[in-house]
Amino acid sequence: MRRRLLELKNTALRHFAVTGVVACLTLLNGAGGAFAQSGTPNPPDQAKQQPGQPDANANAVREANQRKVEEFVEAQQAINGPAGNPECVWLGRRVVRLMWNDDLDTAFRHLDLYDRFGCPGGHVQAAFRCLTRFGAQIDDKVRGSLDGRIHACWINPGAQPQAAAAAAAPSPAPSTAGNAAPAPTASPSPAPTPSATPAPASK
């Protein structure tokens, strides 16, 4: 009988000990969460957001994904061959961006993967050459300026900047208004030839 009482007493003590440990852990966990949340309160926009309205971040992610799909379709329609495949477009543009940002180690690792997919290495070189021609037009302060230019150079690696193309083109002939004929250009007058006879002297 004593043995059973001792076993019952030990079991009860173990039960209380386990319950006490669990209660302490729960209390500490709740206190840690309270300390973590005490920094800044929720912004009023998040507190007032209705559950039925879509999140603005979710819309931005959805639009970005849709834009990527459209860019892949555009590249596949514009480029004949494997350089227009979505995996080549994705990896190749990433390699060009990394080279532009001087992250050559990561660019070479991506280039190895690009080669494993059977994508043409010459297209990366041509796209990077195109990007260097447009370097003056890339503005770091404008979001998407670099990515847009990389995509445009991937689609058309032979593109030339407008300023350089305008300077290389010959200047157009002066235009006239209406039906008026253009004015003839003035021809230089011939230089006076010296006369063989001397001019008479005046008195």
mmCIF file of the C-alpha atoms, coordinates in Angstrom:
data_MODEL
# 
_entry.id   MODEL 
# 
loop_
_atom_site.group_PDB 
_atom_site.id 
_atom_site.type_symbol 
_atom_site.label_atom_id 
_atom_site.label_alt_id 
_atom_site.label_comp_id 
_atom_site.label_asym_id 
_atom_site.label_entity_id 
_atom_site.label_seq_id 
_atom_site.pdbx_PDB_ins_code 
_atom_site.Cartn_x 
_atom_site.Cartn_y 
_atom_site.Cartn_z 
_atom_site.occupancy 
_atom_site.B_iso_or_equiv 
_atom_site.pdbx_formal_charge 
_atom_site.auth_seq_id 
_atom_site.auth_comp_id 
_atom_site.auth_asym_id 
_atom_site.auth_atom_id 
_atom_site.pdbx_PDB_model_num 
ATOM 1   C CA . MET A 1 1   ? 0.000   0.000   0.000    1.00 0.00 ? 1   MET A CA 1 
ATOM 2   C CA . ARG A 1 2   ? 2.801   2.392   0.857    1.00 0.00 ? 2   ARG A CA 1 
ATOM 3   C CA . ARG A 1 3   ? 4.482   1.553   -2.398   1.00 0.00 ? 3   ARG A CA 1 
ATOM 4   C CA . ARG A 1 4   ? 1.313   2.482   -4.337   1.00 0.00 ? 4   ARG A CA 1 
ATOM 5   C CA . LEU A 1 5   ? 0.983   5.729   -2.418   1.00 0.00 ? 5   LEU A CA 1 
ATOM 6   C CA . LEU A 1 6   ? 4.582   6.626   -3.189   1.00 0.00 ? 6   LEU A CA 1 
ATOM 7   C CA . GLU A 1 7   ? 4.077   5.807   -6.877   1.00 0.00 ? 7   GLU A CA 1 
ATOM 8   C CA . LEU A 1 8   ? 0.898   7.888   -6.955   1.00 0.00 ? 8   LEU A CA 1 
ATOM 9   C CA . LYS A 1 9   ? 2.675   10.741  -5.207   1.00 0.00 ? 9   LYS A CA 1 
ATOM 10  C CA . ASN A 1 10  ? 5.591   10.615  -7.685   1.00 0.00 ? 10  ASN A CA 1 
ATOM 11  C CA . THR A 1 11  ? 3.203   10.494  -10.644  1.00 0.00 ? 11  THR A CA 1 
ATOM 12  C CA . ALA A 1 12  ? 1.303   13.506  -9.326   1.00 0.00 ? 12  ALA A CA 1 
ATOM 13  C CA . LEU A 1 13  ? 4.542   15.424  -8.778   1.00 0.00 ? 13  LEU A CA 1 
ATOM 14  C CA . ARG A 1 14  ? 5.742   14.605  -12.307  1.00 0.00 ? 14  ARG A CA 1 
ATOM 15  C CA . HIS A 1 15  ? 2.400   15.749  -13.695  1.00 0.00 ? 15  HIS A CA 1 
ATOM 16  C CA . PHE A 1 16  ? 2.605   19.052  -11.825  1.00 0.00 ? 16  PHE A CA 1 
ATOM 17  C CA . ALA A 1 17  ? 6.224   19.541  -12.890  1.00 0.00 ? 17  ALA A CA 1 
ATOM 18  C CA . VAL A 1 18  ? 5.411   18.982  -16.566  1.00 0.00 ? 18  VAL A CA 1 
ATOM 19  C CA . THR A 1 19  ? 2.389   21.277  -16.320  1.00 0.00 ? 19  THR A CA 1 
ATOM 20  C CA . GLY A 1 20  ? 4.515   23.944  -14.650  1.00 0.00 ? 20  GLY A CA 1 
ATOM 21  C CA . VAL A 1 21  ? 7.219   23.733  -17.324  1.00 0.00 ? 21  VAL A CA 1 
ATOM 22  C CA . VAL A 1 22  ? 4.635   23.991  -20.108  1.00 0.00 ? 22  VAL A CA 1 
ATOM 23  C CA . ALA A 1 23  ? 3.003   26.956  -18.386  1.00 0.00 ? 23  ALA A CA 1 
ATOM 24  C CA . CYS A 1 24  ? 6.371   28.721  -18.032  1.00 0.00 ? 24  CYS A CA 1 
ATOM 25  C CA . LEU A 1 25  ? 7.253   28.118  -21.681  1.00 0.00 ? 25  LEU A CA 1 
ATOM 26  C CA . THR A 1 26  ? 3.867   29.424  -22.797  1.00 0.00 ? 26  THR A CA 1 
ATOM 27  C CA . LEU A 1 27  ? 4.273   32.514  -20.639  1.00 0.00 ? 27  LEU A CA 1 
ATOM 28  C CA . LEU A 1 28  ? 7.788   33.185  -21.953  1.00 0.00 ? 28  LEU A CA 1 
ATOM 29  C CA . ASN A 1 29  ? 6.667   32.662  -25.558  1.00 0.00 ? 29  ASN A CA 1 
ATOM 30  C CA . GLY A 1 30  ? 3.824   35.134  -25.116  1.00 0.00 ? 30  GLY A CA 1 
ATOM 31  C CA . ALA A 1 31  ? 6.141   37.673  -23.504  1.00 0.00 ? 31  ALA A CA 1 
ATOM 32  C CA . GLY A 1 32  ? 8.631   37.327  -26.371  1.00 0.00 ? 32  GLY A CA 1 
ATOM 33  C CA . GLY A 1 33  ? 5.863   37.971  -28.885  1.00 0.00 ? 33  GLY A CA 1 
ATOM 34  C CA . ALA A 1 34  ? 4.760   41.027  -26.920  1.00 0.00 ? 34  ALA A CA 1 
ATOM 35  C CA . PHE A 1 35  ? 8.304   42.399  -26.925  1.00 0.00 ? 35  PHE A CA 1 
ATOM 36  C CA . ALA A 1 36  ? 8.630   41.776  -30.656  1.00 0.00 ? 36  ALA A CA 1 
ATOM 37  C CA . GLN A 1 37  ? 5.387   43.596  -31.417  1.00 0.00 ? 37  GLN A CA 1 
ATOM 38  C CA . SER A 1 38  ? 6.025   46.550  -29.130  1.00 0.00 ? 38  SER A CA 1 
ATOM 39  C CA . GLY A 1 39  ? 8.372   48.240  -31.652  1.00 0.00 ? 39  GLY A CA 1 
ATOM 40  C CA . THR A 1 40  ? 5.949   49.817  -34.116  1.00 0.00 ? 40  THR A CA 1 
ATOM 41  C CA . PRO A 1 41  ? 2.192   49.513  -34.258  1.00 0.00 ? 41  PRO A CA 1 
ATOM 42  C CA . ASN A 1 42  ? 0.447   48.311  -37.396  1.00 0.00 ? 42  ASN A CA 1 
ATOM 43  C CA . PRO A 1 43  ? 0.013   51.028  -39.990  1.00 0.00 ? 43  PRO A CA 1 
ATOM 44  C CA . PRO A 1 44  ? -3.574  52.256  -40.261  1.00 0.00 ? 44  PRO A CA 1 
ATOM 45  C CA . ASP A 1 45  ? -3.824  51.038  -43.876  1.00 0.00 ? 45  ASP A CA 1 
ATOM 46  C CA . GLN A 1 46  ? -3.179  47.442  -42.871  1.00 0.00 ? 46  GLN A CA 1 
ATOM 47  C CA . ALA A 1 47  ? -5.558  47.638  -39.937  1.00 0.00 ? 47  ALA A CA 1 
ATOM 48  C CA . LYS A 1 48  ? -8.379  48.965  -42.108  1.00 0.00 ? 48  LYS A CA 1 
ATOM 49  C CA . GLN A 1 49  ? -7.805  46.562  -45.000  1.00 0.00 ? 49  GLN A CA 1 
ATOM 50  C CA . GLN A 1 50  ? -10.911 44.551  -45.745  1.00 0.00 ? 50  GLN A CA 1 
ATOM 51  C CA . PRO A 1 51  ? -10.505 40.797  -46.172  1.00 0.00 ? 51  PRO A CA 1 
ATOM 52  C CA . GLY A 1 52  ? -12.392 40.894  -49.482  1.00 0.00 ? 52  GLY A CA 1 
ATOM 53  C CA . GLN A 1 53  ? -10.013 43.416  -51.118  1.00 0.00 ? 53  GLN A CA 1 
ATOM 54  C CA . PRO A 1 54  ? -6.894  42.066  -52.848  1.00 0.00 ? 54  PRO A CA 1 
ATOM 55  C CA . ASP A 1 55  ? -3.536  43.046  -51.412  1.00 0.00 ? 55  ASP A CA 1 
ATOM 56  C CA . ALA A 1 56  ? -1.563  45.690  -53.327  1.00 0.00 ? 56  ALA A CA 1 
ATOM 57  C CA . ASN A 1 57  ? 1.601   43.558  -53.133  1.00 0.00 ? 57  ASN A CA 1 
ATOM 58  C CA . ALA A 1 58  ? -0.229  40.587  -54.624  1.00 0.00 ? 58  ALA A CA 1 
ATOM 59  C CA . ASN A 1 59  ? -1.387  42.781  -57.519  1.00 0.00 ? 59  ASN A CA 1 
ATOM 60  C CA . ALA A 1 60  ? 2.150   44.044  -58.108  1.00 0.00 ? 60  ALA A CA 1 
ATOM 61  C CA . VAL A 1 61  ? 3.522   40.483  -58.139  1.00 0.00 ? 61  VAL A CA 1 
ATOM 62  C CA . ARG A 1 62  ? 0.777   39.377  -60.518  1.00 0.00 ? 62  ARG A CA 1 
ATOM 63  C CA . GLU A 1 63  ? 1.507   42.288  -62.876  1.00 0.00 ? 63  GLU A CA 1 
ATOM 64  C CA . ALA A 1 64  ? 5.253   41.579  -62.781  1.00 0.00 ? 64  ALA A CA 1 
ATOM 65  C CA . ASN A 1 65  ? 4.679   37.918  -63.623  1.00 0.00 ? 65  ASN A CA 1 
ATOM 66  C CA . GLN A 1 66  ? 2.329   38.860  -66.462  1.00 0.00 ? 66  GLN A CA 1 
ATOM 67  C CA . ARG A 1 67  ? 4.943   41.294  -67.819  1.00 0.00 ? 67  ARG A CA 1 
ATOM 68  C CA . LYS A 1 68  ? 7.586   38.538  -67.740  1.00 0.00 ? 68  LYS A CA 1 
ATOM 69  C CA . VAL A 1 69  ? 5.338   36.185  -69.681  1.00 0.00 ? 69  VAL A CA 1 
ATOM 70  C CA . GLU A 1 70  ? 4.656   38.895  -72.272  1.00 0.00 ? 70  GLU A CA 1 
ATOM 71  C CA . GLU A 1 71  ? 8.396   39.584  -72.611  1.00 0.00 ? 71  GLU A CA 1 
ATOM 72  C CA . PHE A 1 72  ? 9.086   35.873  -73.177  1.00 0.00 ? 72  PHE A CA 1 
ATOM 73  C CA . VAL A 1 73  ? 6.391   35.697  -75.853  1.00 0.00 ? 73  VAL A CA 1 
ATOM 74  C CA . GLU A 1 74  ? 7.747   38.860  -77.497  1.00 0.00 ? 74  GLU A CA 1 
ATOM 75  C CA . ALA A 1 75  ? 11.282  37.429  -77.523  1.00 0.00 ? 75  ALA A CA 1 
ATOM 76  C CA . GLN A 1 76  ? 10.102  34.120  -78.968  1.00 0.00 ? 76  GLN A CA 1 
ATOM 77  C CA . GLN A 1 77  ? 8.284   35.924  -81.792  1.00 0.00 ? 77  GLN A CA 1 
ATOM 78  C CA . ALA A 1 78  ? 11.148  38.324  -82.541  1.00 0.00 ? 78  ALA A CA 1 
ATOM 79  C CA . ILE A 1 79  ? 14.103  35.930  -82.347  1.00 0.00 ? 79  ILE A CA 1 
ATOM 80  C CA . ASN A 1 80  ? 14.454  32.826  -84.489  1.00 0.00 ? 80  ASN A CA 1 
ATOM 81  C CA . GLY A 1 81  ? 16.368  30.027  -82.856  1.00 0.00 ? 81  GLY A CA 1 
ATOM 82  C CA . PRO A 1 82  ? 17.195  29.040  -79.297  1.00 0.00 ? 82  PRO A CA 1 
ATOM 83  C CA . ALA A 1 83  ? 18.000  32.606  -78.151  1.00 0.00 ? 83  ALA A CA 1 
ATOM 84  C CA . GLY A 1 84  ? 14.240  33.228  -78.164  1.00 0.00 ? 84  GLY A CA 1 
ATOM 85  C CA . ASN A 1 85  ? 13.446  30.300  -75.863  1.00 0.00 ? 85  ASN A CA 1 
ATOM 86  C CA . PRO A 1 86  ? 12.165  31.456  -72.460  1.00 0.00 ? 86  PRO A CA 1 
ATOM 87  C CA . GLU A 1 87  ? 14.986  29.774  -70.520  1.00 0.00 ? 87  GLU A CA 1 
ATOM 88  C CA . CYS A 1 88  ? 17.603  31.384  -72.763  1.00 0.00 ? 88  CYS A CA 1 
ATOM 89  C CA . VAL A 1 89  ? 15.922  34.786  -72.495  1.00 0.00 ? 89  VAL A CA 1 
ATOM 90  C CA . TRP A 1 90  ? 15.706  34.564  -68.702  1.00 0.00 ? 90  TRP A CA 1 
ATOM 91  C CA . LEU A 1 91  ? 19.271  33.343  -68.139  1.00 0.00 ? 91  LEU A CA 1 
ATOM 92  C CA . GLY A 1 92  ? 20.827  35.477  -70.888  1.00 0.00 ? 92  GLY A CA 1 
ATOM 93  C CA . ARG A 1 93  ? 19.301  38.745  -69.685  1.00 0.00 ? 93  ARG A CA 1 
ATOM 94  C CA . ARG A 1 94  ? 20.423  37.875  -66.160  1.00 0.00 ? 94  ARG A CA 1 
ATOM 95  C CA . VAL A 1 95  ? 23.991  37.291  -67.360  1.00 0.00 ? 95  VAL A CA 1 
ATOM 96  C CA . VAL A 1 96  ? 23.991  40.644  -69.182  1.00 0.00 ? 96  VAL A CA 1 
ATOM 97  C CA . ARG A 1 97  ? 22.666  42.444  -66.058  1.00 0.00 ? 97  ARG A CA 1 
ATOM 98  C CA . LEU A 1 98  ? 25.305  40.816  -63.843  1.00 0.00 ? 98  LEU A CA 1 
ATOM 99  C CA . MET A 1 99  ? 28.085  41.773  -66.261  1.00 0.00 ? 99  MET A CA 1 
ATOM 100 C CA . TRP A 1 100 ? 26.786  45.366  -66.331  1.00 0.00 ? 100 TRP A CA 1 
ATOM 101 C CA . ASN A 1 101 ? 26.885  45.438  -62.510  1.00 0.00 ? 101 ASN A CA 1 
ATOM 102 C CA . ASP A 1 102 ? 30.469  44.052  -62.495  1.00 0.00 ? 102 ASP A CA 1 
ATOM 103 C CA . ASP A 1 103 ? 29.425  40.814  -60.757  1.00 0.00 ? 103 ASP A CA 1 
ATOM 104 C CA . LEU A 1 104 ? 31.492  38.662  -63.091  1.00 0.00 ? 104 LEU A CA 1 
ATOM 105 C CA . ASP A 1 105 ? 31.801  35.600  -60.838  1.00 0.00 ? 105 ASP A CA 1 
ATOM 106 C CA . THR A 1 106 ? 28.032  35.209  -60.631  1.00 0.00 ? 106 THR A CA 1 
ATOM 107 C CA . ALA A 1 107 ? 27.707  36.049  -64.322  1.00 0.00 ? 107 ALA A CA 1 
ATOM 108 C CA . PHE A 1 108 ? 30.083  33.220  -65.247  1.00 0.00 ? 108 PHE A CA 1 
ATOM 109 C CA . ARG A 1 109 ? 28.114  30.752  -63.096  1.00 0.00 ? 109 ARG A CA 1 
ATOM 110 C CA . HIS A 1 110 ? 24.907  31.795  -64.849  1.00 0.00 ? 110 HIS A CA 1 
ATOM 111 C CA . LEU A 1 111 ? 26.689  31.576  -68.198  1.00 0.00 ? 111 LEU A CA 1 
ATOM 112 C CA . ASP A 1 112 ? 27.582  27.943  -67.480  1.00 0.00 ? 112 ASP A CA 1 
ATOM 113 C CA . LEU A 1 113 ? 23.918  27.202  -66.864  1.00 0.00 ? 113 LEU A CA 1 
ATOM 114 C CA . TYR A 1 114 ? 22.999  29.192  -69.983  1.00 0.00 ? 114 TYR A CA 1 
ATOM 115 C CA . ASP A 1 115 ? 25.364  26.980  -72.021  1.00 0.00 ? 115 ASP A CA 1 
ATOM 116 C CA . ARG A 1 116 ? 23.907  23.791  -70.516  1.00 0.00 ? 116 ARG A CA 1 
ATOM 117 C CA . PHE A 1 117 ? 20.491  24.734  -71.900  1.00 0.00 ? 117 PHE A CA 1 
ATOM 118 C CA . GLY A 1 118 ? 22.036  24.940  -75.381  1.00 0.00 ? 118 GLY A CA 1 
ATOM 119 C CA . CYS A 1 119 ? 21.595  28.702  -75.630  1.00 0.00 ? 119 CYS A CA 1 
ATOM 120 C CA . PRO A 1 120 ? 23.857  30.616  -78.052  1.00 0.00 ? 120 PRO A CA 1 
ATOM 121 C CA . GLY A 1 121 ? 26.734  32.421  -76.341  1.00 0.00 ? 121 GLY A CA 1 
ATOM 122 C CA . GLY A 1 122 ? 27.101  34.891  -79.195  1.00 0.00 ? 122 GLY A CA 1 
ATOM 123 C CA . HIS A 1 123 ? 23.696  36.380  -78.400  1.00 0.00 ? 123 HIS A CA 1 
ATOM 124 C CA . VAL A 1 124 ? 24.868  37.298  -74.887  1.00 0.00 ? 124 VAL A CA 1 
ATOM 125 C CA . GLN A 1 125 ? 27.902  39.046  -76.362  1.00 0.00 ? 125 GLN A CA 1 
ATOM 126 C CA . ALA A 1 126 ? 25.800  40.947  -78.900  1.00 0.00 ? 126 ALA A CA 1 
ATOM 127 C CA . ALA A 1 127 ? 23.241  41.986  -76.257  1.00 0.00 ? 127 ALA A CA 1 
ATOM 128 C CA . PHE A 1 128 ? 25.986  43.226  -73.912  1.00 0.00 ? 128 PHE A CA 1 
ATOM 129 C CA . ARG A 1 129 ? 27.626  45.142  -76.764  1.00 0.00 ? 129 ARG A CA 1 
ATOM 130 C CA . CYS A 1 130 ? 24.256  46.762  -77.484  1.00 0.00 ? 130 CYS A CA 1 
ATOM 131 C CA . LEU A 1 131 ? 23.823  47.637  -73.799  1.00 0.00 ? 131 LEU A CA 1 
ATOM 132 C CA . THR A 1 132 ? 27.197  49.379  -73.698  1.00 0.00 ? 132 THR A CA 1 
ATOM 133 C CA . ARG A 1 133 ? 26.116  51.561  -76.622  1.00 0.00 ? 133 ARG A CA 1 
ATOM 134 C CA . PHE A 1 134 ? 23.062  52.700  -74.629  1.00 0.00 ? 134 PHE A CA 1 
ATOM 135 C CA . GLY A 1 135 ? 24.956  53.224  -71.354  1.00 0.00 ? 135 GLY A CA 1 
ATOM 136 C CA . ALA A 1 136 ? 24.395  56.986  -71.319  1.00 0.00 ? 136 ALA A CA 1 
ATOM 137 C CA . GLN A 1 137 ? 20.617  56.502  -71.537  1.00 0.00 ? 137 GLN A CA 1 
ATOM 138 C CA . ILE A 1 138 ? 20.357  54.191  -68.503  1.00 0.00 ? 138 ILE A CA 1 
ATOM 139 C CA . ASP A 1 139 ? 19.231  56.053  -65.390  1.00 0.00 ? 139 ASP A CA 1 
ATOM 140 C CA . ASP A 1 140 ? 19.692  54.246  -62.072  1.00 0.00 ? 140 ASP A CA 1 
ATOM 141 C CA . LYS A 1 141 ? 17.064  56.467  -60.470  1.00 0.00 ? 141 LYS A CA 1 
ATOM 142 C CA . VAL A 1 142 ? 14.362  55.321  -62.887  1.00 0.00 ? 142 VAL A CA 1 
ATOM 143 C CA . ARG A 1 143 ? 12.974  51.968  -61.871  1.00 0.00 ? 143 ARG A CA 1 
ATOM 144 C CA . GLY A 1 144 ? 13.211  49.403  -64.639  1.00 0.00 ? 144 GLY A CA 1 
ATOM 145 C CA . SER A 1 145 ? 15.460  51.530  -66.848  1.00 0.00 ? 145 SER A CA 1 
ATOM 146 C CA . LEU A 1 146 ? 18.251  48.939  -66.921  1.00 0.00 ? 146 LEU A CA 1 
ATOM 147 C CA . ASP A 1 147 ? 15.931  45.943  -67.230  1.00 0.00 ? 147 ASP A CA 1 
ATOM 148 C CA . GLY A 1 148 ? 13.976  47.562  -70.059  1.00 0.00 ? 148 GLY A CA 1 
ATOM 149 C CA . ARG A 1 149 ? 17.149  48.396  -71.967  1.00 0.00 ? 149 ARG A CA 1 
ATOM 150 C CA . ILE A 1 150 ? 18.520  44.854  -71.449  1.00 0.00 ? 150 ILE A CA 1 
ATOM 151 C CA . HIS A 1 151 ? 15.302  43.366  -72.814  1.00 0.00 ? 151 HIS A CA 1 
ATOM 152 C CA . ALA A 1 152 ? 15.334  45.731  -75.809  1.00 0.00 ? 152 ALA A CA 1 
ATOM 153 C CA . CYS A 1 153 ? 18.965  44.801  -76.542  1.00 0.00 ? 153 CYS A CA 1 
ATOM 154 C CA . TRP A 1 154 ? 18.138  41.105  -76.190  1.00 0.00 ? 154 TRP A CA 1 
ATOM 155 C CA . ILE A 1 155 ? 15.334  41.456  -78.737  1.00 0.00 ? 155 ILE A CA 1 
ATOM 156 C CA . ASN A 1 156 ? 17.410  43.608  -81.120  1.00 0.00 ? 156 ASN A CA 1 
ATOM 157 C CA . PRO A 1 157 ? 21.158  43.408  -80.411  1.00 0.00 ? 157 PRO A CA 1 
ATOM 158 C CA . GLY A 1 158 ? 21.949  45.576  -83.434  1.00 0.00 ? 158 GLY A CA 1 
ATOM 159 C CA . ALA A 1 159 ? 20.051  48.610  -82.110  1.00 0.00 ? 159 ALA A CA 1 
ATOM 160 C CA . GLN A 1 160 ? 21.825  51.962  -82.199  1.00 0.00 ? 160 GLN A CA 1 
ATOM 161 C CA . PRO A 1 161 ? 21.227  54.967  -79.931  1.00 0.00 ? 161 PRO A CA 1 
ATOM 162 C CA . GLN A 1 162 ? 19.181  57.714  -81.577  1.00 0.00 ? 162 GLN A CA 1 
ATOM 163 C CA . ALA A 1 163 ? 21.732  60.479  -80.932  1.00 0.00 ? 163 ALA A CA 1 
ATOM 164 C CA . ALA A 1 164 ? 24.535  58.580  -82.625  1.00 0.00 ? 164 ALA A CA 1 
ATOM 165 C CA . ALA A 1 165 ? 22.290  57.542  -85.515  1.00 0.00 ? 165 ALA A CA 1 
ATOM 166 C CA . ALA A 1 166 ? 21.154  61.154  -86.027  1.00 0.00 ? 166 ALA A CA 1 
ATOM 167 C CA . ALA A 1 167 ? 24.735  62.426  -86.015  1.00 0.00 ? 167 ALA A CA 1 
ATOM 168 C CA . ALA A 1 168 ? 25.823  59.786  -88.525  1.00 0.00 ? 168 ALA A CA 1 
ATOM 169 C CA . ALA A 1 169 ? 22.955  60.544  -90.933  1.00 0.00 ? 169 ALA A CA 1 
ATOM 170 C CA . PRO A 1 170 ? 23.586  63.284  -93.540  1.00 0.00 ? 170 PRO A CA 1 
ATOM 171 C CA . SER A 1 171 ? 21.838  66.566  -92.928  1.00 0.00 ? 171 SER A CA 1 
ATOM 172 C CA . PRO A 1 172 ? 18.622  66.847  -94.971  1.00 0.00 ? 172 PRO A CA 1 
ATOM 173 C CA . ALA A 1 173 ? 18.158  69.496  -97.676  1.00 0.00 ? 173 ALA A CA 1 
ATOM 174 C CA . PRO A 1 174 ? 16.356  72.630  -96.478  1.00 0.00 ? 174 PRO A CA 1 
ATOM 175 C CA . SER A 1 175 ? 12.631  72.242  -96.881  1.00 0.00 ? 175 SER A CA 1 
ATOM 176 C CA . THR A 1 176 ? 10.306  74.872  -98.281  1.00 0.00 ? 176 THR A CA 1 
ATOM 177 C CA . ALA A 1 177 ? 6.779   75.676  -97.321  1.00 0.00 ? 177 ALA A CA 1 
ATOM 178 C CA . GLY A 1 178 ? 3.898   74.990  -99.677  1.00 0.00 ? 178 GLY A CA 1 
ATOM 179 C CA . ASN A 1 179 ? 4.516   74.719  -103.424 1.00 0.00 ? 179 ASN A CA 1 
ATOM 180 C CA . ALA A 1 180 ? 7.327   77.266  -103.569 1.00 0.00 ? 180 ALA A CA 1 
ATOM 181 C CA . ALA A 1 181 ? 10.403  76.115  -105.410 1.00 0.00 ? 181 ALA A CA 1 
ATOM 182 C CA . PRO A 1 182 ? 13.573  75.958  -103.381 1.00 0.00 ? 182 PRO A CA 1 
ATOM 183 C CA . ALA A 1 183 ? 15.764  78.998  -103.717 1.00 0.00 ? 183 ALA A CA 1 
ATOM 184 C CA . PRO A 1 184 ? 18.806  78.396  -105.899 1.00 0.00 ? 184 PRO A CA 1 
ATOM 185 C CA . THR A 1 185 ? 22.043  78.342  -104.080 1.00 0.00 ? 185 THR A CA 1 
ATOM 186 C CA . ALA A 1 186 ? 24.272  81.305  -104.674 1.00 0.00 ? 186 ALA A CA 1 
ATOM 187 C CA . SER A 1 187 ? 27.288  80.476  -106.766 1.00 0.00 ? 187 SER A CA 1 
ATOM 188 C CA . PRO A 1 188 ? 30.523  82.217  -105.973 1.00 0.00 ? 188 PRO A CA 1 
ATOM 189 C CA . SER A 1 189 ? 31.254  85.147  -108.258 1.00 0.00 ? 189 SER A CA 1 
ATOM 190 C CA . PRO A 1 190 ? 34.366  84.786  -110.375 1.00 0.00 ? 190 PRO A CA 1 
ATOM 191 C CA . ALA A 1 191 ? 37.377  86.733  -109.302 1.00 0.00 ? 191 ALA A CA 1 
ATOM 192 C CA . PRO A 1 192 ? 38.171  89.810  -111.484 1.00 0.00 ? 192 PRO A CA 1 
ATOM 193 C CA . THR A 1 193 ? 40.772  89.063  -114.074 1.00 0.00 ? 193 THR A CA 1 
ATOM 194 C CA . PRO A 1 194 ? 43.561  91.578  -114.549 1.00 0.00 ? 194 PRO A CA 1 
ATOM 195 C CA . SER A 1 195 ? 43.228  93.476  -117.799 1.00 0.00 ? 195 SER A CA 1 
ATOM 196 C CA . ALA A 1 196 ? 46.048  93.497  -120.292 1.00 0.00 ? 196 ALA A CA 1 
ATOM 197 C CA . THR A 1 197 ? 45.696  97.228  -121.094 1.00 0.00 ? 197 THR A CA 1 
ATOM 198 C CA . PRO A 1 198 ? 46.501  99.752  -118.416 1.00 0.00 ? 198 PRO A CA 1 
ATOM 199 C CA . ALA A 1 199 ? 43.721  102.064 -117.322 1.00 0.00 ? 199 ALA A CA 1 
ATOM 200 C CA . PRO A 1 200 ? 44.059  105.662 -118.532 1.00 0.00 ? 200 PRO A CA 1 
ATOM 201 C CA . ALA A 1 201 ? 45.388  108.065 -115.986 1.00 0.00 ? 201 ALA A CA 1 
ATOM 202 C CA . SER A 1 202 ? 42.988  110.685 -114.796 1.00 0.00 ? 202 SER A CA 1 
ATOM 203 C CA . LYS A 1 203 ? 43.884  114.364 -115.160 1.00 0.00 ? 203 LYS A CA 1 
# 
